[in-house]
Short mmCIF file of C-alpha atoms and ligand atoms in Angstrom, two decimals:
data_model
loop_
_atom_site.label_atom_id
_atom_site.label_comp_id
_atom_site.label_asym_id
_atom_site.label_seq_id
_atom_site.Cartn_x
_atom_site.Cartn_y
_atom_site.Cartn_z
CA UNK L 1447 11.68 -3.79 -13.82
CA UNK L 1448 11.23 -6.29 -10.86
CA UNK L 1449 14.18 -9.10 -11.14
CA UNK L 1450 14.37 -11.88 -8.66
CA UNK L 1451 17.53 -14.52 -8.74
CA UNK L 1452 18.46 -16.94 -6.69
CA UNK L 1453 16.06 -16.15 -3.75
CA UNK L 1454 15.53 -18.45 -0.72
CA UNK L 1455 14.40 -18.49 2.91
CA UNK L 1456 13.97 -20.34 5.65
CA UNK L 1457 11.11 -20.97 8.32
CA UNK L 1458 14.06 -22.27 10.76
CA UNK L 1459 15.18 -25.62 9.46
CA UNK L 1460 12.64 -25.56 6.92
CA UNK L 1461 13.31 -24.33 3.89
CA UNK L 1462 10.29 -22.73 2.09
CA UNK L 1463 12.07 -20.99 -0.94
CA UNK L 1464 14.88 -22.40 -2.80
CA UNK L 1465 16.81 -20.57 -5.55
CA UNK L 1466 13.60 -18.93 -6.75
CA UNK L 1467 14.07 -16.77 -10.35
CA UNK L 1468 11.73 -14.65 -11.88
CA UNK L 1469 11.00 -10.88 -13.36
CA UNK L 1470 8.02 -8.57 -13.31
CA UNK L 1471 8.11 -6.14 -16.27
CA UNK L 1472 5.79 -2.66 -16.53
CA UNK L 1473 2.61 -3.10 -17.64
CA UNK L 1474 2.08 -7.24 -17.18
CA UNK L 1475 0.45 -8.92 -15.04
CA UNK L 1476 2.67 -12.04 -13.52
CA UNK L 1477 0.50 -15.18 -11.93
CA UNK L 1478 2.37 -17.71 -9.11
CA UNK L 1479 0.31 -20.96 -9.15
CA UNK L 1480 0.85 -23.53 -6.60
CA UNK L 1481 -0.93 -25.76 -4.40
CA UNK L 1482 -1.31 -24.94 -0.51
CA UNK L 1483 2.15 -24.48 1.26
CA UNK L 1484 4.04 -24.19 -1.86
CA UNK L 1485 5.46 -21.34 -0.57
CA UNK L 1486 3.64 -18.86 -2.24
CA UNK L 1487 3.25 -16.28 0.21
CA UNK L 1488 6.81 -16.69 1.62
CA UNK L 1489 7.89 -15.77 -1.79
CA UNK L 1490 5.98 -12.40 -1.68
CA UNK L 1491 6.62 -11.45 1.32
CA UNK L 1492 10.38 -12.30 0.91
CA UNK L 1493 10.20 -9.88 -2.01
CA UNK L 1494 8.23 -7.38 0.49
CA UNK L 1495 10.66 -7.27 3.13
CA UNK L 1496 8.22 -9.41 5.84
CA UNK L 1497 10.54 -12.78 5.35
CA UNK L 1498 14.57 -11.96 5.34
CA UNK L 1499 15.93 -13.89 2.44
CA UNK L 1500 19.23 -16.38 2.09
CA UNK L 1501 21.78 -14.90 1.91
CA UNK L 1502 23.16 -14.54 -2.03
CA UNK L 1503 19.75 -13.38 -3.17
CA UNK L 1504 18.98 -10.65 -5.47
CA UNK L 1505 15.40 -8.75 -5.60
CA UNK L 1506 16.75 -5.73 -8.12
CA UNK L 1507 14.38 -3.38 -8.57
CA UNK L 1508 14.71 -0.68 -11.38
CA UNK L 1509 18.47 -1.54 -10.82
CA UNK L 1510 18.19 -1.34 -7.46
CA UNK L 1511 18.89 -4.41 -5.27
CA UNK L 1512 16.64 -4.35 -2.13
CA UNK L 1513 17.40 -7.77 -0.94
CA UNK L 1514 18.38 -6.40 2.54
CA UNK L 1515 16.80 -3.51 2.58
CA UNK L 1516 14.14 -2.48 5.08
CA UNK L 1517 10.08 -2.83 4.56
CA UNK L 1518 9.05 0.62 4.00
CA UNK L 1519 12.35 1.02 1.88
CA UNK L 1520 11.11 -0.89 -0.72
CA UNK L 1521 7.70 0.47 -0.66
CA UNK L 1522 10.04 3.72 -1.34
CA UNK L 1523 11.16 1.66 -4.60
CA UNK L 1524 8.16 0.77 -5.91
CA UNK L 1525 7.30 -2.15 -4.72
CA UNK L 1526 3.66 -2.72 -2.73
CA UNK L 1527 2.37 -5.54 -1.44
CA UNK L 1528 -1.50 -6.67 -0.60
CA UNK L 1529 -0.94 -9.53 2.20
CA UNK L 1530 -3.20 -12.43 2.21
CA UNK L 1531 -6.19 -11.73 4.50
CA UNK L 1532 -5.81 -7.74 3.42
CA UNK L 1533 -4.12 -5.99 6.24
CA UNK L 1534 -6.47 -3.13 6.55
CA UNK L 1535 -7.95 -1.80 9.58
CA UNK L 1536 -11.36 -2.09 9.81
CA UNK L 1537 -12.25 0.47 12.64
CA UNK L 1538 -11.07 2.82 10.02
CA UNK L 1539 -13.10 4.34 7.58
CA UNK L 1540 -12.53 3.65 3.56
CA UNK L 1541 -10.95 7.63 3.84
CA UNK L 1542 -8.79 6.78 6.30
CA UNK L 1543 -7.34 3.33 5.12
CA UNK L 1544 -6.56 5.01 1.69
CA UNK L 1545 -4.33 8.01 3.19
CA UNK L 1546 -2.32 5.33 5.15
CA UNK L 1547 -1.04 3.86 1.82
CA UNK L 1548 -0.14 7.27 0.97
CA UNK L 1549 2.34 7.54 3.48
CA UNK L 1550 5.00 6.54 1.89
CA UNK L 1551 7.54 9.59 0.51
CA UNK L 1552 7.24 8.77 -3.09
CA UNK L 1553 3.54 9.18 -3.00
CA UNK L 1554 2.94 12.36 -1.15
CA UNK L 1555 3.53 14.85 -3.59
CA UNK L 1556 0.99 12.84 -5.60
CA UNK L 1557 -1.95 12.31 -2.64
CA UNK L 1558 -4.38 14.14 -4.26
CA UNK L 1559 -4.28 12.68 -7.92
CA UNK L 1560 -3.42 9.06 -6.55
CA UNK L 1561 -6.19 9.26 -5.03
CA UNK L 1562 -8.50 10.26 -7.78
CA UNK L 1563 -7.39 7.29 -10.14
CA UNK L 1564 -7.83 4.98 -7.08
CA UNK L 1565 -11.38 6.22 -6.90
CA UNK L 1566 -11.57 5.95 -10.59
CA UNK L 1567 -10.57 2.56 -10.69
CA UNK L 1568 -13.32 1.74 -7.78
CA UNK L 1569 -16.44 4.05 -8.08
CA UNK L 1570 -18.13 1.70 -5.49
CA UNK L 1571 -15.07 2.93 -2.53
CA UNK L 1572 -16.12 6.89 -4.01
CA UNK L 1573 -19.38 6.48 -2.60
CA UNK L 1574 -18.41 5.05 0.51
CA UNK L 1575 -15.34 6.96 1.91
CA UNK L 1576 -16.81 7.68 5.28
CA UNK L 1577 -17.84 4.12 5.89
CA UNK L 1578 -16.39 2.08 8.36
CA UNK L 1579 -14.42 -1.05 6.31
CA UNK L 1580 -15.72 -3.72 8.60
CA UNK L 1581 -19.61 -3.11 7.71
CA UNK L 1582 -18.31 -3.59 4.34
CA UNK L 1583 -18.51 -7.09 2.25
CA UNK L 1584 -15.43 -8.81 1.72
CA UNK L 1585 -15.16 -7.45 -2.31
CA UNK L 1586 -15.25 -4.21 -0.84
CA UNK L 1587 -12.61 -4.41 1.61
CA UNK L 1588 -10.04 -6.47 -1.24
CA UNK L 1589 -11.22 -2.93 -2.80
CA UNK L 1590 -9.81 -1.12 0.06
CA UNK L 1591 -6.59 -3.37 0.42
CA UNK L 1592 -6.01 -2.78 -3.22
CA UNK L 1593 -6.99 0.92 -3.14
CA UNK L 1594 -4.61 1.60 -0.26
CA UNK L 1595 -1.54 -0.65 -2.26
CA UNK L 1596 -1.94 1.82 -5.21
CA UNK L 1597 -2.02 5.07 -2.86
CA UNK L 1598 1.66 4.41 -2.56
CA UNK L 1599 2.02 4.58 -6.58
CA UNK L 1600 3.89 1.76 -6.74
CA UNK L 1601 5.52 0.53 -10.01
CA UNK L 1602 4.73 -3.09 -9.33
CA UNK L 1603 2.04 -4.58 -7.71
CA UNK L 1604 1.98 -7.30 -5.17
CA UNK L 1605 -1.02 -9.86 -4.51
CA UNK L 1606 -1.34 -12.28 -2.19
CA UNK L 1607 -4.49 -14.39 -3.05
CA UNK L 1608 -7.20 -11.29 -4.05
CA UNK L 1609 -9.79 -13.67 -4.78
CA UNK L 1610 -9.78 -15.72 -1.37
CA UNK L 1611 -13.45 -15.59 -0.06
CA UNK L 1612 -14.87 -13.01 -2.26
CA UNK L 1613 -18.13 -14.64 -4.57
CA UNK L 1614 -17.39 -15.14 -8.19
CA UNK L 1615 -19.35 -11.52 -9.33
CA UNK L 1616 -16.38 -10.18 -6.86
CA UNK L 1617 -13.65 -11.76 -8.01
CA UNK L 1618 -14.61 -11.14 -11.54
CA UNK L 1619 -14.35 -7.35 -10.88
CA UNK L 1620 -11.48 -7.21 -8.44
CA UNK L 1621 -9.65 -9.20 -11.63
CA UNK L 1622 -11.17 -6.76 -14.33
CA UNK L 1623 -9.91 -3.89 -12.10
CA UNK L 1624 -6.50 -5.41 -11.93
CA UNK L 1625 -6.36 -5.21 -15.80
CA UNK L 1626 -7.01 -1.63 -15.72
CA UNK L 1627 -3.84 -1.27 -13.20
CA UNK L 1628 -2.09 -3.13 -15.98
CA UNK L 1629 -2.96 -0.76 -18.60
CA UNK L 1630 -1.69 2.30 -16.34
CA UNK L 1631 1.60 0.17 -16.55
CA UNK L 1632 1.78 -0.76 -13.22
CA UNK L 1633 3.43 -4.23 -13.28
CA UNK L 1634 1.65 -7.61 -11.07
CA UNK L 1635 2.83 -10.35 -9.29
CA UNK L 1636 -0.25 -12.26 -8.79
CA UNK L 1637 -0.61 -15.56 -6.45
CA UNK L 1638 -3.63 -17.31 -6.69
CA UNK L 1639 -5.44 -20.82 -5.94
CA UNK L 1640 -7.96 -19.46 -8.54
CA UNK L 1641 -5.77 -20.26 -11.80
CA UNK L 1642 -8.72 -20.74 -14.42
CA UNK L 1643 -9.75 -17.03 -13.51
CA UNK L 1644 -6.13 -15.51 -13.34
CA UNK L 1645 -4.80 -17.21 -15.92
CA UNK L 1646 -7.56 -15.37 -17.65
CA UNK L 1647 -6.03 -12.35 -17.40
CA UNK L 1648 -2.45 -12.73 -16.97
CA UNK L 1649 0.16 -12.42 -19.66
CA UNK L 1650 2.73 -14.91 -17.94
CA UNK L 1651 3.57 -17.44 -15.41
CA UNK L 1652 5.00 -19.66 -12.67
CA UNK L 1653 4.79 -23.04 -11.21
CA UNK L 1654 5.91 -23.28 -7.81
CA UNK L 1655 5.72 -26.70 -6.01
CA UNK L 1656 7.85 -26.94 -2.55
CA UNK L 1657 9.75 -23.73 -2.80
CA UNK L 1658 10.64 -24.23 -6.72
CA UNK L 1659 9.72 -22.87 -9.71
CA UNK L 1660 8.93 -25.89 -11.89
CA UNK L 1661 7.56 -24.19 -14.75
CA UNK L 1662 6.84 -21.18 -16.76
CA UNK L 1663 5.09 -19.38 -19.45
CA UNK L 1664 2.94 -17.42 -21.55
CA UNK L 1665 -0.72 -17.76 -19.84
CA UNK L 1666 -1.62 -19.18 -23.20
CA UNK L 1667 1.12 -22.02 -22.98
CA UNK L 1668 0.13 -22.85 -19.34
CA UNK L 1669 -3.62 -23.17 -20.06
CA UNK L 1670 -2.77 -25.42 -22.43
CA UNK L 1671 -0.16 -27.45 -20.58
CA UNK L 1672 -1.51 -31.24 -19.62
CA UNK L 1673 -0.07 -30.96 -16.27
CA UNK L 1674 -1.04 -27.67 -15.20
CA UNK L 1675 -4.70 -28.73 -16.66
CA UNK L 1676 -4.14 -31.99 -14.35
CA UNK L 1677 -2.95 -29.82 -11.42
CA UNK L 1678 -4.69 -26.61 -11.35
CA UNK L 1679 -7.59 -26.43 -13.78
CA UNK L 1680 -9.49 -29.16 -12.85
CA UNK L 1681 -8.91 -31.31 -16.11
CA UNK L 1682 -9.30 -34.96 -15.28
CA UNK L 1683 -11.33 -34.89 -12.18
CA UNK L 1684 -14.24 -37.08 -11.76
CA UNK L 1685 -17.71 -35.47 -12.62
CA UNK L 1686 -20.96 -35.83 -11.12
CA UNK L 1687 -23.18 -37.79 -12.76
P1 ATP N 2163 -1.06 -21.15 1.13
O1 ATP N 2163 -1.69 -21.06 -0.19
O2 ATP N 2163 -1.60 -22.28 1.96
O3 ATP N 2163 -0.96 -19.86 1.87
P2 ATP N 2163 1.65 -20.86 0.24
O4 ATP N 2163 2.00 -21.44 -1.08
O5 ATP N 2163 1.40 -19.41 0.32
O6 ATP N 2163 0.44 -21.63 0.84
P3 ATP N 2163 3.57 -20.44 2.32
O7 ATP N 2163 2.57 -19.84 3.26
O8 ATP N 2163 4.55 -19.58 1.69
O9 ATP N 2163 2.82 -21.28 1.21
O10 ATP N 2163 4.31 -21.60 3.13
C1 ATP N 2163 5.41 -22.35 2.58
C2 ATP N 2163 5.89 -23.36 3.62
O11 ATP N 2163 6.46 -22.67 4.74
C3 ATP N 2163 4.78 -24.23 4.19
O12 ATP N 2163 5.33 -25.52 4.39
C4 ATP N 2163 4.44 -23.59 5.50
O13 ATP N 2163 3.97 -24.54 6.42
C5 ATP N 2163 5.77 -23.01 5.94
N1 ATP N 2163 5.59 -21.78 6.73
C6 ATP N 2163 4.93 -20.66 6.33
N2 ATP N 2163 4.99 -19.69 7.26
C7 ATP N 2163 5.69 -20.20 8.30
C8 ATP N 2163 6.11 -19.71 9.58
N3 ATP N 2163 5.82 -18.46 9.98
N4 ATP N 2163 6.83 -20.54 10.36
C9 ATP N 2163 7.14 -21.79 9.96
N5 ATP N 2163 6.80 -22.32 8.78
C10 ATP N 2163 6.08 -21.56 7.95
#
């Protein structure tokens, strides 16, 4: 559904992304691990429409290629994206921050029952519609970020780092929730420091280290993999006592 070739960008003369391949397919849930500044969130925003990619890229979406196209063009295709640190407004009430993700064309016919399987996904945002996000706790307001991604009905999901901040009982459920996205048949592209937890409940991944995907597999495979054990899991590292 989601096919990436090829795909690189610059910060200036630094070059964050380089020849980056991958595919998100309906229904599966896609993890990016890598270690700070690996240019994890350049490569979802490229795919977003925030960063402007190389020149010779291809982001092809359900045959579509949106590589130049504008941001709220490829929301049109299907594509939404949850930045790092949320993006929601948080003078706004949980109402309020939902309709904005309904915005987009493709979703307005559908307002109404979008919005009832958002609130079925997250009972806890049912109760508190007319609550103002701020006052909320930060598992909430991933809620909300989420929430408002899936107002647009997207086919594939974006994530930039859900789990950032939020106490393991949060994370836990913002992850459980994401496998009930999956089962809709939304597709994800997850990036995450957490990898135990999302490897947990992805079906596939990526290594990226300095702009390049170094590795890939099942979630199985990469669990298992000595180096991603060394790197990411934890394997290795002295223990107390
Ligand atoms: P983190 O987990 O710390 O957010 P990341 O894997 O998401 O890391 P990116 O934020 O994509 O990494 O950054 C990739 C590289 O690009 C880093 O070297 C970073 O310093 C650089 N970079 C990111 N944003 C900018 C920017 N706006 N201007 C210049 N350089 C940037």
């Amino acid at each position: 559904m989601l096919e990436v070739k090829n795909l690189s960008a610059s910060y200036g003369q630094h070059r964050a992304l380089e020849s980056v391949a991958l595919d998100v397919r309906a229904g599966e849930i896609v993890v990016i691990l890598g270690a700070n500044g690996a240019g994890k969130t350049t490569l979802l925003k490229a795919i977003g429409g925030g960063v402007r990619p190389a020149p010779g890229a291809r982001i092809v979406m359900n045959g579509r290629d949106l590589a130049m196209v504008k941001p709220h063009d490829i929301v049109e295709a299907g594509i939404a994206l949850v930045p790092e640190g949320r993006g929601i407004f948080g003078e706004l009430t949980v109402r309020e921050n939902l309709m904005l993700g309904a915005f987009p064309k493709r979703a307005r016919a559908g307002e109404a029952a979008n919005l009832a399987s958002v609130l079925a996904l997250f009972p806890r945002l049912s109760e508190r519609l007319a609550q103002t996000v701020r006052t909320m706790s930060g598992g909430e307001q991933q809620m909300v970020a989420i929430g408002r991604a899936l107002m647009s009905a997207p086919d594939i999901l974006l994530l930039d780092e859900p789990s950032l901040g939020l106490s393991p009982i949060m994370y836990k459920e913002v992850f459980q929730i994401l496998t009930r996205v999956r089962a809709a048949g939304t597709g994800i592209l997850l990036v995450e420091q957490n990898a135990k937890q999302s490897l947990k409940i992805a079906d596939r991944g990526y290594l990226i280290e300095q702009g390049r995907i170094v590795g890939a597999g099942t979630a199985a495979e990469l669990a298992a993999d000595p180096a991603v054990q060394r790197a990411y899991l934890g394997a290795g590292e002295a223990r107390p006592g």
